[in-house]
CSV table of C-alpha atoms in Angstrom, one decimal:
chain,number,residue,atom,x,y,z
A,1,MET,CA,73.0,104.7,85.6
A,2,GLN,CA,74.3,106.1,82.4
A,3,PRO,CA,77.2,104.9,80.3
A,4,VAL,CA,80.3,106.9,80.5
A,5,GLU,CA,82.4,107.5,77.3
A,6,LEU,CA,85.5,105.5,77.6
A,7,THR,CA,87.9,108.2,76.9
A,8,LYS,CA,86.4,110.0,80.1
A,9,ALA,CA,86.5,106.8,82.3
A,10,PHE,CA,89.8,108.1,83.9
A,11,ARG,CA,87.8,111.0,85.4
A,12,LEU,CA,86.0,108.3,87.6
A,13,LEU,CA,89.0,107.6,89.3
A,14,ASN,CA,91.3,110.6,89.1
A,15,HIS,CA,90.2,111.9,92.5
A,16,GLY,CA,91.5,108.9,94.2
A,17,PRO,CA,88.3,107.3,95.6
A,18,THR,CA,88.4,104.1,97.5
A,19,THR,CA,86.9,101.1,95.6
A,20,LEU,CA,85.1,97.8,96.0
A,21,ILE,CA,86.6,95.3,93.6
A,22,THR,CA,84.5,92.3,92.4
A,23,SER,CA,85.3,89.3,90.8
A,24,ALA,CA,83.8,86.0,89.6
A,25,ASN,CA,84.9,82.6,88.1
A,26,ALA,CA,82.8,79.6,87.4
A,27,ASP,CA,80.1,79.6,90.2
A,28,LYS,CA,82.3,81.8,92.8
A,29,ARG,CA,82.3,85.4,93.1
A,30,ASN,CA,83.9,87.7,95.9
A,31,ILE,CA,84.2,91.3,96.7
A,32,MET,CA,86.8,93.3,98.6
A,33,ALA,CA,87.6,97.1,99.3
A,34,ALA,CA,90.5,98.4,97.6
A,35,ALA,CA,92.2,101.9,97.9
A,36,TRP,CA,95.2,101.3,95.7
A,37,VAL,CA,93.5,101.8,92.4
A,38,CYS,CA,94.6,104.5,89.9
A,39,ALA,CA,94.3,105.7,86.5
A,40,LEU,CA,97.0,104.9,84.1
A,41,ASP,CA,95.9,105.8,80.5
A,42,PHE,CA,93.4,107.8,78.6
A,43,LYS,CA,92.7,105.9,75.2
A,44,PRO,CA,92.3,103.0,75.6
A,45,PRO,CA,91.6,103.9,79.2
A,46,LYS,CA,93.7,101.8,81.5
A,47,VAL,CA,94.2,101.5,85.3
A,48,THR,CA,96.3,100.0,88.0
A,49,VAL,CA,95.1,98.0,91.0
A,50,VAL,CA,97.1,96.5,93.9
A,51,ILE,CA,95.5,93.2,95.1
A,52,ASP,CA,97.3,91.2,97.7
A,53,SER,CA,98.2,87.6,96.7
A,54,SER,CA,96.3,86.3,99.6
A,55,THR,CA,93.0,87.4,98.7
A,56,TYR,CA,90.0,85.4,97.3
A,57,THR,CA,89.2,88.2,95.0
A,58,ARG,CA,92.4,87.9,93.3
A,59,GLU,CA,92.3,84.2,92.9
A,60,LEU,CA,89.1,84.7,91.1
A,61,MET,CA,90.1,87.6,89.1
A,62,GLU,CA,93.3,86.0,87.9
A,63,ALA,CA,91.3,82.9,86.9
A,64,GLU,CA,88.8,84.8,85.0
A,65,GLY,CA,90.9,87.6,83.6
A,66,THR,CA,88.7,90.4,84.4
A,67,PHE,CA,87.2,92.4,87.2
A,68,ALA,CA,85.1,95.1,88.2
A,69,ILE,CA,85.8,98.6,90.0
A,70,ASN,CA,82.7,99.9,91.9
A,71,LEU,CA,82.8,103.2,93.5
A,72,PRO,CA,81.0,103.2,96.8
A,73,CYS,CA,79.5,106.3,98.3
A,74,VAL,CA,78.9,107.8,101.8
A,75,GLN,CA,75.5,106.0,102.2
A,76,GLN,CA,77.4,102.7,101.9
A,77,ILE,CA,80.2,103.4,104.4
A,78,ASP,CA,79.2,100.6,106.6
A,79,LEU,CA,79.1,98.1,103.6
A,80,VAL,CA,82.7,99.2,102.6
A,81,LYS,CA,83.9,98.6,106.4
A,82,GLN,CA,82.1,95.1,106.4
A,83,VAL,CA,83.7,93.7,103.3
A,84,GLY,CA,87.1,94.7,104.3
A,85,SER,CA,86.8,92.8,107.7
A,86,ILE,CA,86.5,89.1,106.5
A,87,SER,CA,87.8,86.9,103.7
A,88,GLY,CA,85.4,85.3,101.2
A,89,ARG,CA,87.6,82.1,101.9
A,90,ASP,CA,86.1,82.1,105.5
A,91,LEU,CA,82.5,81.7,104.3
A,92,PRO,CA,82.5,78.1,103.1
A,93,ASP,CA,78.7,77.8,102.7
A,94,THR,CA,77.8,81.1,101.4
A,95,ASP,CA,79.6,84.3,100.0
A,96,LYS,CA,80.2,87.9,101.0
A,97,PHE,CA,77.2,88.8,99.0
A,98,ALA,CA,74.9,86.7,100.6
A,99,GLU,CA,76.4,87.3,104.1
A,100,TYR,CA,75.8,90.8,104.0
A,101,GLY,CA,72.9,91.1,101.7
A,102,ILE,CA,74.8,93.1,99.0
A,103,GLU,CA,72.5,93.6,95.9
A,104,THR,CA,74.2,93.3,92.5
A,105,PHE,CA,73.4,93.4,88.7
A,106,PRO,CA,75.1,91.9,85.8
A,107,ALA,CA,78.1,93.6,84.1
A,108,GLN,CA,77.8,93.8,80.3
A,109,GLU,CA,81.3,92.8,79.2
A,110,ILE,CA,82.6,90.6,82.2
A,111,SER,CA,81.3,88.1,84.5
A,112,ALA,CA,82.0,90.0,87.8
A,113,PRO,CA,79.0,91.4,89.4
A,114,LEU,CA,78.4,95.1,89.9
A,115,VAL,CA,77.2,96.4,93.3
A,116,SER,CA,73.9,98.2,93.2
A,117,HIS,CA,73.7,101.7,94.9
A,118,CYS,CA,77.3,102.5,94.1
A,119,VAL,CA,77.9,105.7,92.0
A,120,ALA,CA,80.3,104.5,89.3
A,121,TRP,CA,81.3,101.1,87.8
A,122,LEU,CA,84.2,100.3,85.6
A,123,GLU,CA,84.5,96.8,83.9
A,124,CYS,CA,88.1,95.9,83.5
A,125,ARG,CA,90.1,93.2,81.4
A,126,ILE,CA,93.6,92.3,82.8
A,127,ILE,CA,96.5,93.0,80.7
A,128,PRO,CA,98.7,90.3,81.6
A,129,GLU,CA,102.1,91.5,83.1
A,130,PRO,CA,103.3,88.4,85.2
A,131,HIS,CA,106.5,90.5,86.6
A,132,ASN,CA,104.3,93.1,88.1
A,133,GLN,CA,101.7,90.7,89.4
A,134,SER,CA,104.1,88.5,91.1
A,135,SER,CA,106.5,91.1,92.2
A,136,TYR,CA,104.3,93.8,93.2
A,137,ASP,CA,100.7,92.5,93.4
A,138,LEU,CA,100.2,95.2,90.7
A,139,PHE,CA,97.8,94.6,87.9
A,140,ILE,CA,97.3,96.5,84.8
A,141,ALA,CA,93.9,96.4,83.2
A,142,GLU,CA,92.0,98.0,80.3
A,143,VAL,CA,88.6,99.5,81.1
A,144,VAL,CA,86.1,97.8,78.5
A,145,ALA,CA,82.8,99.6,79.9
A,146,ALA,CA,82.1,102.3,82.4
A,147,TYR,CA,78.9,103.8,83.9
A,148,ALA,CA,78.0,106.2,86.6
A,149,ASP,CA,75.0,107.4,88.5
A,150,GLU,CA,73.9,110.4,86.4
A,151,ARG,CA,72.6,112.4,89.7
A,152,VAL,CA,76.4,112.8,90.5
A,153,PHE,CA,78.4,112.2,87.2
A,154,SER,CA,77.4,113.3,83.7
A,155,ASP,CA,79.0,114.7,80.7
A,156,GLY,CA,82.3,113.8,82.0
A,157,HIS,CA,82.0,115.6,85.5
A,158,TRP,CA,81.3,114.8,89.1
A,159,HIS,CA,78.7,117.1,90.6
A,160,PHE,CA,78.3,116.2,94.1
A,161,ASP,CA,76.4,119.3,95.3
A,162,GLY,CA,73.0,118.5,97.0
A,163,HIS,CA,73.9,114.9,97.1
A,164,ASP,CA,76.0,114.6,100.3
A,165,ASP,CA,75.1,110.8,100.6
A,166,LEU,CA,76.3,110.1,97.2
A,167,ARG,CA,79.7,111.4,97.6
A,168,THR,CA,82.6,109.0,97.0
A,169,VAL,CA,84.9,108.1,99.9
A,170,HIS,CA,88.4,108.0,100.3
A,171,HIS,CA,90.1,105.6,103.0
A,172,ILE,CA,93.2,106.5,105.1
A,173,ALA,CA,93.7,103.6,107.3
A,174,GLY,CA,92.1,101.6,109.9
A,175,GLY,CA,88.4,102.3,108.9
A,176,VAL,CA,88.9,106.1,108.8
A,177,PHE,CA,87.3,107.5,105.7
A,178,TYR,CA,86.8,111.2,104.2
A,179,ALA,CA,84.1,112.1,101.8
A,180,THR,CA,85.0,113.8,98.5
A,181,GLY,CA,84.6,117.5,99.7
A,182,GLN,CA,83.8,120.8,98.4
A,183,ALA,CA,85.1,122.1,94.9
A,184,CYS,CA,88.0,124.4,95.1
B,1,MET,CA,107.0,119.6,109.6
B,2,GLN,CA,107.7,116.3,111.3
B,3,PRO,CA,109.1,113.2,110.0
B,4,VAL,CA,106.5,110.3,109.1
B,5,GLU,CA,107.3,106.7,110.1
B,6,LEU,CA,108.2,105.0,106.9
B,7,THR,CA,105.7,102.3,107.6
B,8,LYS,CA,102.9,104.8,107.7
B,9,ALA,CA,104.0,106.8,104.7
B,10,PHE,CA,101.3,105.0,102.8
B,11,ARG,CA,98.7,106.9,104.7
B,12,LEU,CA,100.0,110.1,103.1
B,13,LEU,CA,98.6,108.9,99.7
B,14,ASN,CA,95.9,106.4,100.6
B,15,HIS,CA,93.0,108.9,100.2
B,16,GLY,CA,94.2,109.7,96.5
B,17,PRO,CA,95.3,113.3,96.8
B,18,THR,CA,96.6,115.2,93.7
B,19,THR,CA,100.5,115.9,94.1
B,20,LEU,CA,103.2,118.1,92.7
B,21,ILE,CA,106.2,116.2,91.4
B,22,THR,CA,109.7,117.8,91.7
B,23,SER,CA,112.9,116.5,90.2
B,24,ALA,CA,116.3,117.9,89.7
B,25,ASN,CA,119.5,116.8,87.9
B,26,ALA,CA,122.8,118.8,87.8
B,27,ASP,CA,121.7,122.5,87.8
B,28,LYS,CA,118.1,122.0,86.3
B,29,ARG,CA,115.0,121.2,88.4
B,30,ASN,CA,111.3,121.0,87.5
B,31,ILE,CA,107.8,120.7,88.9
B,32,MET,CA,104.5,119.3,87.6
B,33,ALA,CA,101.1,118.4,88.8
B,34,ALA,CA,100.3,114.6,88.9
B,35,ALA,CA,97.0,112.9,89.9
B,36,TRP,CA,98.3,109.5,89.1
B,37,VAL,CA,100.2,108.8,92.1
B,38,CYS,CA,99.3,105.7,94.3
B,39,ALA,CA,100.6,103.7,97.2
B,40,LEU,CA,102.0,100.3,96.2
B,41,ASP,CA,103.5,98.6,99.2
B,42,PHE,CA,103.7,99.1,103.1
B,43,LYS,CA,107.3,97.9,104.0
B,44,PRO,CA,109.4,99.1,102.5
B,45,PRO,CA,107.0,101.7,101.4
B,46,LYS,CA,106.8,101.9,97.6
B,47,VAL,CA,104.6,104.0,95.2
B,48,THR,CA,103.5,104.1,91.6
B,49,VAL,CA,103.5,107.4,89.7
B,50,VAL,CA,102.6,108.0,86.0
B,51,ILE,CA,104.6,110.7,84.3
B,52,ASP,CA,104.3,111.2,80.5
B,53,SER,CA,107.3,110.9,78.6
B,54,SER,CA,107.1,114.2,77.2
B,55,THR,CA,107.6,115.9,80.3
B,56,TYR,CA,110.8,117.8,81.6
B,57,THR,CA,110.3,116.4,85.1
B,58,ARG,CA,110.4,113.0,83.8
B,59,GLU,CA,113.7,113.9,82.0
B,60,LEU,CA,115.3,115.0,85.2
B,61,MET,CA,113.9,112.0,87.4
B,62,GLU,CA,115.3,109.5,85.0
B,63,ALA,CA,118.6,111.0,84.9
B,64,GLU,CA,118.9,111.4,88.7
B,65,GLY,CA,116.9,108.2,89.7
B,66,THR,CA,115.0,110.2,92.5
B,67,PHE,CA,112.1,112.6,92.8
B,68,ALA,CA,109.7,113.9,95.4
B,69,ILE,CA,106.0,113.8,95.8
B,70,ASN,CA,104.8,117.1,97.5
B,71,LEU,CA,101.1,117.2,98.7
B,72,PRO,CA,99.7,120.6,98.1
B,73,CYS,CA,96.6,121.9,100.0
B,74,VAL,CA,93.6,124.1,99.4
B,75,GLN,CA,95.4,127.5,99.7
B,76,GLN,CA,97.8,126.4,97.0
B,77,ILE,CA,95.3,125.7,94.5
B,78,ASP,CA,96.2,128.4,92.1
B,79,LEU,CA,99.9,127.1,92.4
B,80,VAL,CA,98.9,123.7,91.3
B,81,LYS,CA,96.8,125.0,88.4
B,82,GLN,CA,99.7,127.2,87.3
B,83,VAL,CA,102.4,124.5,87.2
B,84,GLY,CA,100.2,122.3,85.2
B,85,SER,CA,99.9,124.9,82.4
B,86,ILE,CA,103.2,125.4,81.1
B,87,SER,CA,106.3,123.1,80.5
B,88,GLY,CA,109.7,123.8,82.2
B,89,ARG,CA,111.2,123.3,78.7
B,90,ASP,CA,109.5,126.6,77.4
B,91,LEU,CA,111.3,128.7,80.0
B,92,PRO,CA,114.9,128.5,78.8
B,93,ASP,CA,116.3,131.5,80.9
B,94,THR,CA,114.6,130.5,84.0
B,95,ASP,CA,112.7,127.6,85.8
B,96,LYS,CA,109.0,127.2,87.1
B,97,PHE,CA,110.1,127.8,90.7
B,98,ALA,CA,111.6,131.3,89.7
B,99,GLU,CA,108.7,132.0,87.2
B,100,TYR,CA,106.0,131.3,89.7
B,101,GLY,CA,107.7,132.4,92.8
B,102,ILE,CA,107.6,128.9,94.5
B,103,GLU,CA,109.6,128.6,97.6
B,104,THR,CA,111.3,125.3,98.3
B,105,PHE,CA,113.6,123.7,100.9
B,106,PRO,CA,116.2,121.0,100.4
B,107,ALA,CA,115.4,117.3,100.7
B,108,GLN,CA,117.3,115.1,103.0
B,109,GLU,CA,118.0,112.0,100.9
B,110,ILE,CA,117.5,113.2,97.3
B,111,SER,CA,118.3,116.2,95.2
B,112,ALA,CA,114.9,117.4,94.1
B,113,PRO,CA,113.6,120.3,96.0
B,114,LEU,CA,110.7,120.2,98.4
B,115,VAL,CA,107.8,122.7,97.9
B,116,SER,CA,107.2,124.9,100.9
B,117,HIS,CA,103.7,125.3,102.4
B,118,CYS,CA,102.7,121.8,101.1
B,119,VAL,CA,101.3,119.4,104.0
B,120,ALA,CA,103.3,116.4,103.1
B,121,TRP,CA,106.3,115.1,101.2
B,122,LEU,CA,107.8,111.7,100.3
B,123,GLU,CA,111.2,111.4,98.9
B,124,CYS,CA,111.4,108.7,96.3
B,125,ARG,CA,114.0,106.5,94.6
B,126,ILE,CA,113.1,104.8,91.4
B,127,ILE,CA,113.2,101.1,91.2
B,128,PRO,CA,114.2,100.6,87.5
B,129,GLU,CA,111.5,98.9,85.6
B,130,PRO,CA,112.2,99.7,82.1
B,131,HIS,CA,109.1,97.6,80.5
B,132,ASN,CA,106.8,99.7,82.8
B,133,GLN,CA,108.4,103.0,82.1
B,134,SER,CA,108.7,102.7,78.3
B,135,SER,CA,105.2,100.9,77.8
B,136,TYR,CA,103.0,102.6,80.4
B,137,ASP,CA,104.9,105.7,81.6
B,138,LEU,CA,104.5,103.9,85.0
B,139,PHE,CA,107.4,104.3,87.6
B,140,ILE,CA,107.7,102.3,90.8
B,141,ALA,CA,109.6,103.9,93.6
B,142,GLU,CA,110.7,103.2,97.1
B,143,VAL,CA,109.8,106.0,99.7
B,144,VAL,CA,113.2,106.7,101.5
B,145,ALA,CA,111.7,109.7,103.7
B,146,ALA,CA,108.4,111.2,104.5
B,147,TYR,CA,107.3,114.2,106.4
B,148,ALA,CA,104.1,116.0,107.1
B,149,ASP,CA,102.8,119.3,108.6
B,150,GLU,CA,101.9,118.3,112.1
B,151,ARG,CA,98.8,120.6,112.1
B,152,VAL,CA,96.9,118.1,109.9
B,153,PHE,CA,98.9,114.7,110.1
B,154,SER,CA,100.4,113.2,113.2
B,155,ASP,CA,100.7,109.8,114.7
B,156,GLY,CA,99.9,108.4,111.3
B,157,HIS,CA,96.6,110.1,110.8
B,158,TRP,CA,95.0,113.1,108.9
B,159,HIS,CA,93.1,115.6,111.2
B,160,PHE,CA,91.9,118.4,108.8
B,161,ASP,CA,89.1,119.8,111.2
B,162,GLY,CA,89.8,123.5,111.8
B,163,HIS,CA,92.2,123.5,109.0
B,164,ASP,CA,90.2,123.9,105.9
B,165,ASP,CA,93.0,125.7,104.1
B,166,LEU,CA,95.3,122.9,104.7
B,167,ARG,CA,93.0,120.2,103.4
B,168,THR,CA,94.5,118.1,100.6
B,169,VAL,CA,93.0,118.5,96.9
B,170,HIS,CA,91.8,115.9,94.4
B,171,HIS,CA,91.9,116.8,90.7
B,172,ILE,CA,89.0,115.5,88.4
B,173,ALA,CA,90.1,117.0,85.0
B,174,GLY,CA,90.3,120.4,83.2
B,175,GLY,CA,91.4,122.4,86.4
B,176,VAL,CA,88.5,121.0,88.6
B,177,PHE,CA,89.5,120.1,92.0
B,178,TYR,CA,87.7,119.0,95.2
B,179,ALA,CA,89.1,119.4,98.7
B,180,THR,CA,89.4,116.2,101.1
B,181,GLY,CA,86.0,116.5,102.8
B,182,GLN,CA,84.4,115.5,106.1
B,183,ALA,CA,85.3,112.1,107.9
B,184,CYS,CA,82.7,109.5,107.4
């Protein structure tokens, strides 16, 4: 895991991978899968994320003002499917991390936990835009820190060859995913 | 080319493919490559697109209020790289379509031309959001018609197996693209 220069953070998202969004507030934390995540600007790096108003992840990220984007890979596909299948609200005595044995490590700039064994991480601070949030479930955020697994991303470039298990994933619908494929 | 049910149009974009944006106003038309395109809602289907204020495509799409999202495939990768390398403004006596021999066909609901040999097309009508447009170069639009090449998308699902040349593409940066890979 190596830091990614902030001006190159957009390259982590440019190819449209599906993500895991994590958030935390007080002693609560949650995780959900999200495909509607997109780069918005280079410098400072900004992103858009669409998070449904019914989600527990959103409640925590709005309360805290921050969240993390984790990029899962092929070897985590079962985890990605699991966290999308149940709400953290429905686990009154535990949380999704404990329920599914999801390992995490602390972020540097924000409270949300980062998911171990992902291949990239972006720590994000929400830029309040109440109209977008209430009308479209659309959040704009600045990326305040970014990291990647140097086996597949270094010097601002992805290089998946020889690491098929570490390829990022792309969700279509209904639990159907594609791996990031060959360079072309 | 078959119509795509509007409630399933998000599935054309859910995996984060790079797109070609086309727009037209009066007797002018233009085309550019754009990776920052994302689904925003299911019903009615909405999308976000980020289009720099300096682009000719944006001038035309703002004047007309509509644009098209075309999904190019592996066999069009040279075209995708070409249209990203020059501005339509710099071709005073012709346009990019003529300059590069890009075949098109008419859209049904909007004026922007659709690019032949792509694998999916979304006709979009801008929902005016002046703050987003001026502050973030961010446009929100409703999808008013959608189509796909039935060889690779039908019944709401992509199926690229056996059609490697028709796989959608994902841009990282600097002309580096990945094809949509294997199902996982």
